[in-house]
């Protein structure tokens, strides 16, 4: 969105604001010289130059012809030669976009919050965001629509996959979560009974519980999977819930999403979610909360894990 606003010359810099309002101080908030323009904010200001130099392989704005908003977009979308393979050039574009955002954040903090510039802190924030976003974008692409996923699939290395499911009876319901690593090994399985509710409410509650469990385990990169497409779609598209009964629960999941370094929500078929379904049924039948590890799985649950992942072994 920031890049679009820059390209449309819709950034509220001093030179743009003075065209609309007479009582605007036209000087630059970061260096207090002349009139603040878009090109100056992002490339010519000493603060911007320092951030570019330390955050983007020693990039020097003075060595490039940047005199318009169009030049800025071309630079980011088609970055100059950089010390990386051609297949990784998208990372340069990502890094440049993050730097532009950081510079704009600094400018607004100085102008509206009377805060001091901290170049070292800004460089650290750029690096942190780049790592976070590049890891998220580097996730393996979803299976082709013409070849639907036929079995549970392990997450990428360094990630945890947490499958959730629910079972609803006439008197109450149960929810379950199954956490496995990139080798398909069970880390932990939880299940517990909950009050009677609608199926969609139970599915939403399972997703919320799953995110809470993952945070309690201090997992930073997690893929959540479930077979309730209506709930997963709400989380994947970040659209407003059409069902008021799950609005608060889905909103809570959104809030918790921000606490992960990497997070993704996937919809899968019921056939690929056997372990979570069996765990939910075990809790429903026993009416107690349970927690299992790799070495103490009940026979039915061990079999379900093998159905999900044929390479799984206790």
Tab-separated table of C-alpha atoms in Angstrom:
chain	number	residue	atom	x	y	z
A	1	UNK	CA	0.000	0.000	0.000
A	2	UNK	CA	2.852	2.396	0.792
A	3	UNK	CA	4.469	1.685	-2.585
A	4	UNK	CA	1.151	2.327	-4.321
A	5	UNK	CA	0.792	5.666	-2.514
A	6	UNK	CA	4.338	6.634	-3.446
A	7	UNK	CA	3.733	5.719	-7.094
A	8	UNK	CA	0.504	7.738	-7.124
A	9	UNK	CA	2.316	10.678	-5.446
A	10	UNK	CA	-0.257	10.461	-2.644
A	11	UNK	CA	2.181	10.579	0.262
A	12	UNK	CA	1.319	13.539	2.568
A	13	UNK	CA	4.752	15.162	2.394
A	14	UNK	CA	5.077	18.889	3.031
A	15	UNK	CA	5.215	19.797	-0.660
A	16	UNK	CA	1.987	17.835	-1.297
A	17	UNK	CA	0.230	19.249	1.768
A	18	UNK	CA	1.156	22.866	1.026
A	19	UNK	CA	-0.757	22.580	-2.263
A	20	UNK	CA	-3.920	22.002	-0.248
A	21	UNK	CA	-3.352	23.964	2.957
A	22	UNK	CA	-1.781	27.388	3.280
A	23	UNK	CA	-0.714	27.166	6.935
A	24	UNK	CA	1.806	24.350	6.490
A	25	UNK	CA	5.459	24.620	7.464
A	26	UNK	CA	7.196	23.426	4.284
A	27	UNK	CA	10.554	22.539	5.880
A	28	UNK	CA	11.752	18.980	6.199
A	29	UNK	CA	11.063	17.379	9.617
A	30	UNK	CA	14.229	15.264	9.600
A	31	UNK	CA	16.802	17.818	8.485
A	32	UNK	CA	14.842	21.116	8.540
A	33	UNK	CA	16.019	22.370	5.165
A	34	UNK	CA	14.079	23.635	2.150
A	35	UNK	CA	10.809	21.958	1.136
A	36	UNK	CA	10.097	18.330	1.986
A	37	UNK	CA	9.460	16.278	-1.158
A	38	UNK	CA	8.872	12.557	-1.619
A	39	UNK	CA	12.272	11.988	-3.239
A	40	UNK	CA	13.999	13.934	-0.481
A	41	UNK	CA	12.275	12.031	2.350
A	42	UNK	CA	13.189	8.607	1.012
A	43	UNK	CA	16.572	9.178	-0.632
A	44	UNK	CA	18.170	12.613	-0.231
A	45	UNK	CA	17.713	13.196	3.492
A	46	UNK	CA	20.871	12.330	5.524
A	47	UNK	CA	18.815	10.016	7.746
A	48	UNK	CA	17.471	8.119	4.727
A	49	UNK	CA	20.951	7.873	3.196
A	50	UNK	CA	22.332	6.401	6.417
A	51	UNK	CA	19.607	3.744	6.589
A	52	UNK	CA	20.035	2.789	2.928
A	53	UNK	CA	23.805	2.521	3.298
A	54	UNK	CA	23.637	0.239	6.359
A	55	UNK	CA	20.563	-1.837	5.454
A	56	UNK	CA	20.869	-2.505	1.725
A	57	UNK	CA	24.329	-3.863	0.771
A	58	UNK	CA	25.873	-0.372	0.909
A	59	UNK	CA	23.329	1.113	-1.516
A	60	UNK	CA	24.110	4.772	-2.279
A	61	UNK	CA	21.120	6.803	-3.426
A	62	UNK	CA	23.391	9.518	-4.850
A	63	UNK	CA	24.627	7.063	-7.470
A	64	UNK	CA	21.132	6.643	-8.968
A	65	UNK	CA	18.897	9.058	-10.804
A	66	UNK	CA	15.869	9.352	-8.535
A	67	UNK	CA	13.931	12.482	-9.366
A	68	UNK	CA	10.302	11.331	-9.391
A	69	UNK	CA	7.871	8.951	-7.702
A	70	UNK	CA	8.000	6.761	-10.791
A	71	UNK	CA	11.785	6.433	-10.397
A	72	UNK	CA	11.276	5.180	-6.837
A	73	UNK	CA	8.873	2.433	-7.911
A	74	UNK	CA	11.093	1.342	-10.801
A	75	UNK	CA	14.073	1.138	-8.449
A	76	UNK	CA	12.188	-1.111	-6.018
A	77	UNK	CA	10.438	-3.338	-8.568
A	78	UNK	CA	13.532	-3.630	-10.803
A	79	UNK	CA	16.437	-3.292	-8.339
A	80	UNK	CA	19.993	-2.704	-9.587
A	81	UNK	CA	22.568	-5.453	-9.582
A	82	UNK	CA	23.093	-6.869	-6.118
A	83	UNK	CA	25.351	-9.581	-4.654
A	84	UNK	CA	22.792	-12.413	-4.858
A	85	UNK	CA	21.549	-15.039	-7.370
A	86	UNK	CA	18.924	-13.874	-9.836
A	87	UNK	CA	16.308	-16.141	-8.223
A	88	UNK	CA	16.731	-14.178	-4.979
A	89	UNK	CA	16.217	-10.701	-6.456
A	90	UNK	CA	12.725	-10.644	-4.946
A	91	UNK	CA	14.448	-10.399	-1.562
A	92	UNK	CA	16.112	-7.154	-2.666
A	93	UNK	CA	12.713	-5.743	-3.614
A	94	UNK	CA	11.336	-6.853	-0.253
A	95	UNK	CA	14.258	-5.279	1.619
A	96	UNK	CA	13.878	-1.990	-0.265
A	97	UNK	CA	10.149	-1.872	0.470
A	98	UNK	CA	10.812	-2.441	4.177
A	99	UNK	CA	13.440	0.338	4.195
A	100	UNK	CA	10.995	2.776	2.594
A	101	UNK	CA	8.427	1.890	5.245
A	102	UNK	CA	10.959	2.358	8.055
A	103	UNK	CA	12.010	5.781	6.737
A	104	UNK	CA	8.373	6.875	6.557
A	105	UNK	CA	7.774	5.621	10.105
A	106	UNK	CA	10.778	7.598	11.371
A	107	UNK	CA	9.595	10.733	9.623
A	108	UNK	CA	6.136	10.468	11.203
A	109	UNK	CA	7.524	9.752	14.672
A	110	UNK	CA	9.734	12.838	14.509
A	111	UNK	CA	6.931	15.005	13.132
A	112	UNK	CA	4.008	13.870	15.269
A	113	UNK	CA	5.519	12.252	18.376
A	114	UNK	CA	8.565	14.465	18.849
A	115	UNK	CA	10.844	11.414	18.965
A	116	UNK	CA	14.549	11.376	18.207
A	117	UNK	CA	16.081	9.531	15.272
A	118	UNK	CA	17.860	6.286	16.200
A	119	UNK	CA	19.644	4.917	13.129
A	120	UNK	CA	20.916	1.759	14.849
A	121	UNK	CA	17.449	0.860	16.118
A	122	UNK	CA	15.955	1.441	12.659
A	123	UNK	CA	18.570	-0.784	11.035
A	124	UNK	CA	17.752	-3.554	13.519
A	125	UNK	CA	14.027	-3.213	12.813
A	126	UNK	CA	14.617	-3.416	9.069
A	127	UNK	CA	16.677	-6.577	9.541
A	128	UNK	CA	14.073	-8.152	11.837
A	129	UNK	CA	11.183	-7.437	9.461
A	130	UNK	CA	13.163	-8.702	6.468
A	131	UNK	CA	13.873	-12.029	8.191
A	132	UNK	CA	10.253	-12.374	9.302
A	133	UNK	CA	8.697	-11.573	5.913
A	134	UNK	CA	11.219	-13.491	3.803
A	135	UNK	CA	10.690	-16.630	5.900
A	136	UNK	CA	6.928	-16.334	5.515
A	137	UNK	CA	7.184	-15.779	1.755
A	138	UNK	CA	9.616	-18.660	1.367
A	139	UNK	CA	7.028	-21.206	2.514
A	140	UNK	CA	6.439	-23.981	0.012
A	141	UNK	CA	3.587	-23.081	-2.389
A	142	UNK	CA	0.196	-24.637	-1.835
A	143	UNK	CA	-0.520	-27.845	-3.783
A	144	UNK	CA	-1.871	-27.402	-7.293
A	145	UNK	CA	-5.670	-27.279	-7.404
A	146	UNK	CA	-5.610	-30.093	-9.996
A	147	UNK	CA	-3.633	-32.307	-7.601
A	148	UNK	CA	-5.285	-31.952	-4.187
A	149	UNK	CA	-3.318	-32.971	-1.106
A	150	UNK	CA	-3.877	-36.687	-0.549
A	151	UNK	CA	-2.182	-37.036	2.836
A	152	UNK	CA	-0.891	-35.000	5.734
A	153	UNK	CA	2.376	-33.248	4.769
A	154	UNK	CA	5.195	-32.225	7.148
A	155	UNK	CA	5.986	-28.502	7.510
A	156	UNK	CA	9.212	-26.926	6.182
A	157	UNK	CA	12.348	-27.319	8.359
A	158	UNK	CA	12.218	-25.134	11.451
A	159	UNK	CA	8.418	-24.990	11.446
A	160	UNK	CA	5.765	-26.775	13.519
A	161	UNK	CA	2.487	-27.947	12.013
A	162	UNK	CA	-0.495	-27.955	14.359
A	163	UNK	CA	-3.663	-29.710	13.187
A	164	UNK	CA	-6.939	-28.993	14.962
A	165	UNK	CA	-10.348	-30.619	14.854
A	166	UNK	CA	-13.541	-30.972	16.868
A	167	UNK	CA	-16.326	-33.425	17.580
A	168	UNK	CA	-19.819	-32.352	18.604
A	169	UNK	CA	-22.428	-34.489	20.380
A	170	UNK	CA	-25.954	-33.750	21.602
A	171	UNK	CA	-24.775	-32.756	25.083
A	172	UNK	CA	-21.272	-31.299	24.643
A	173	UNK	CA	-18.294	-31.029	22.293
A	174	UNK	CA	-14.549	-31.630	22.302
A	175	UNK	CA	-11.580	-29.992	20.575
A	176	UNK	CA	-8.112	-31.331	19.815
A	177	UNK	CA	-4.704	-30.158	18.574
A	178	UNK	CA	-1.867	-32.281	17.174
A	179	UNK	CA	1.635	-30.773	16.895
A	180	UNK	CA	4.247	-32.385	14.643
A	181	UNK	CA	7.683	-31.356	13.342
A	182	UNK	CA	9.202	-31.405	9.852
A	183	UNK	CA	9.961	-35.140	10.203
A	184	UNK	CA	6.349	-35.993	10.924
A	185	UNK	CA	7.136	-36.803	14.556
A	186	UNK	CA	4.465	-36.118	17.160
A	187	UNK	CA	5.577	-33.456	19.613
A	188	UNK	CA	2.397	-33.223	21.641
A	189	UNK	CA	-1.333	-33.949	21.332
A	190	UNK	CA	-3.982	-32.185	23.376
A	191	UNK	CA	-7.739	-32.711	23.594
A	192	UNK	CA	-10.434	-31.483	25.953
A	193	UNK	CA	-14.226	-31.329	26.275
A	194	UNK	CA	-16.010	-27.986	25.944
A	195	UNK	CA	-19.575	-26.809	26.425
A	196	UNK	CA	-22.174	-27.696	23.832
A	197	UNK	CA	-22.051	-25.304	20.867
A	198	UNK	CA	-22.565	-25.153	17.126
A	199	UNK	CA	-20.048	-26.965	14.879
A	200	UNK	CA	-18.613	-23.696	13.519
A	201	UNK	CA	-18.186	-22.322	17.039
A	202	UNK	CA	-16.380	-25.508	18.085
A	203	UNK	CA	-14.075	-25.314	15.050
A	204	UNK	CA	-13.275	-21.660	15.763
A	205	UNK	CA	-12.603	-22.499	19.414
A	206	UNK	CA	-10.217	-25.266	18.338
A	207	UNK	CA	-8.236	-22.801	16.218
A	208	UNK	CA	-8.060	-20.300	19.059
A	209	UNK	CA	-6.960	-22.986	21.512
A	210	UNK	CA	-4.348	-24.174	19.038
A	211	UNK	CA	-2.793	-20.710	18.750
A	212	UNK	CA	-2.760	-20.378	22.537
A	213	UNK	CA	-1.060	-23.762	22.926
A	214	UNK	CA	1.573	-22.877	20.324
A	215	UNK	CA	2.361	-19.624	22.107
A	216	UNK	CA	2.601	-21.424	25.451
A	217	UNK	CA	5.138	-23.796	23.866
A	218	UNK	CA	7.053	-20.737	22.572
A	219	UNK	CA	6.962	-21.910	18.949
A	220	UNK	CA	7.771	-19.007	16.628
A	221	UNK	CA	6.912	-20.520	13.216
A	222	UNK	CA	3.674	-22.493	13.056
A	223	UNK	CA	1.326	-23.730	10.333
A	224	UNK	CA	-2.220	-24.305	11.591
A	225	UNK	CA	-4.386	-26.758	9.662
A	226	UNK	CA	-8.005	-27.713	9.962
A	227	UNK	CA	-10.833	-29.141	7.848
A	228	UNK	CA	-13.311	-26.352	8.702
A	229	UNK	CA	-13.026	-24.324	5.496
A	230	UNK	CA	-15.407	-21.598	6.691
A	231	UNK	CA	-13.133	-20.749	9.641
A	232	UNK	CA	-9.829	-21.125	7.751
A	233	UNK	CA	-11.100	-18.843	4.982
A	234	UNK	CA	-11.863	-16.120	7.531
A	235	UNK	CA	-8.297	-16.309	8.856
A	236	UNK	CA	-6.588	-16.619	5.482
A	237	UNK	CA	-8.376	-13.718	3.777
A	238	UNK	CA	-8.657	-11.543	6.882
A	239	UNK	CA	-12.240	-10.792	5.875
A	240	UNK	CA	-14.882	-9.902	8.413
A	241	UNK	CA	-16.839	-12.840	9.745
A	242	UNK	CA	-20.286	-13.371	8.232
A	243	UNK	CA	-21.293	-15.431	11.286
A	244	UNK	CA	-21.625	-13.222	14.353
A	245	UNK	CA	-21.321	-16.242	16.677
A	246	UNK	CA	-17.611	-16.713	15.885
A	247	UNK	CA	-16.672	-13.064	15.388
A	248	UNK	CA	-15.078	-12.628	18.817
A	249	UNK	CA	-13.191	-15.921	18.613
A	250	UNK	CA	-11.805	-15.205	15.134
A	251	UNK	CA	-10.837	-11.683	16.239
A	252	UNK	CA	-8.896	-13.190	19.150
A	253	UNK	CA	-7.013	-15.479	16.764
A	254	UNK	CA	-6.109	-12.443	14.641
A	255	UNK	CA	-4.641	-10.725	17.678
A	256	UNK	CA	-2.548	-13.784	18.560
A	257	UNK	CA	-1.283	-14.126	14.975
A	258	UNK	CA	0.867	-11.034	15.441
A	259	UNK	CA	2.836	-12.756	18.217
A	260	UNK	CA	4.368	-15.332	15.836
A	261	UNK	CA	7.399	-14.671	13.645
A	262	UNK	CA	5.865	-16.901	11.000
A	263	UNK	CA	2.288	-18.167	10.825
A	264	UNK	CA	-0.032	-19.654	8.222
A	265	UNK	CA	-3.529	-21.162	8.240
A	266	UNK	CA	-4.299	-24.005	5.796
A	267	UNK	CA	-7.519	-25.760	4.934
A	268	UNK	CA	-7.197	-29.518	4.342
A	269	UNK	CA	-9.569	-32.366	3.646
A	270	UNK	CA	-10.887	-34.479	6.517
A	271	UNK	CA	-8.890	-37.457	5.224
A	272	UNK	CA	-5.681	-35.505	5.925
A	273	UNK	CA	-6.692	-34.606	9.468
A	274	UNK	CA	-7.184	-38.063	10.995
A	275	UNK	CA	-5.018	-37.662	14.105
A	276	UNK	CA	-6.759	-34.502	15.309
A	277	UNK	CA	-10.186	-36.037	14.640
A	278	UNK	CA	-9.381	-39.227	16.584
A	279	UNK	CA	-7.944	-37.186	19.483
A	280	UNK	CA	-11.152	-35.138	19.655
A	281	UNK	CA	-13.257	-38.330	19.698
A	282	UNK	CA	-11.140	-39.805	22.507
A	283	UNK	CA	-11.833	-36.771	24.646
A	284	UNK	CA	-15.500	-36.783	23.705
A	285	UNK	CA	-15.898	-40.436	24.738
A	286	UNK	CA	-13.908	-40.124	27.970
A	287	UNK	CA	-15.183	-36.632	28.808
A	288	UNK	CA	-11.783	-35.685	30.217
A	289	UNK	CA	-8.887	-33.492	29.076
A	290	UNK	CA	-5.915	-35.466	27.750
A	291	UNK	CA	-2.338	-34.785	26.729
A	292	UNK	CA	-0.176	-37.312	24.887
A	293	UNK	CA	3.423	-37.457	23.751
A	294	UNK	CA	5.101	-39.559	21.077
A	295	UNK	CA	5.866	-42.391	23.510
A	296	UNK	CA	2.441	-42.807	25.168
A	297	UNK	CA	-0.044	-42.636	22.305
A	298	UNK	CA	-3.163	-44.828	22.591
A	299	UNK	CA	-3.410	-47.462	19.873
A	300	UNK	CA	-6.177	-45.683	17.942
A	301	UNK	CA	-4.303	-42.398	17.991
A	302	UNK	CA	-1.022	-44.010	16.951
A	303	UNK	CA	-2.806	-45.642	14.016
A	304	UNK	CA	-4.371	-42.312	13.004
A	305	UNK	CA	-0.942	-40.633	13.038
A	306	UNK	CA	0.342	-43.359	10.727
A	307	UNK	CA	-2.638	-42.834	8.438
A	308	UNK	CA	-1.818	-39.137	8.261
A	309	UNK	CA	1.924	-39.704	7.795
A	310	UNK	CA	2.935	-43.242	6.670
A	311	UNK	CA	6.569	-42.581	7.654
A	312	UNK	CA	5.579	-41.882	11.272
A	313	UNK	CA	6.916	-44.328	13.848
A	314	UNK	CA	6.839	-44.411	17.647
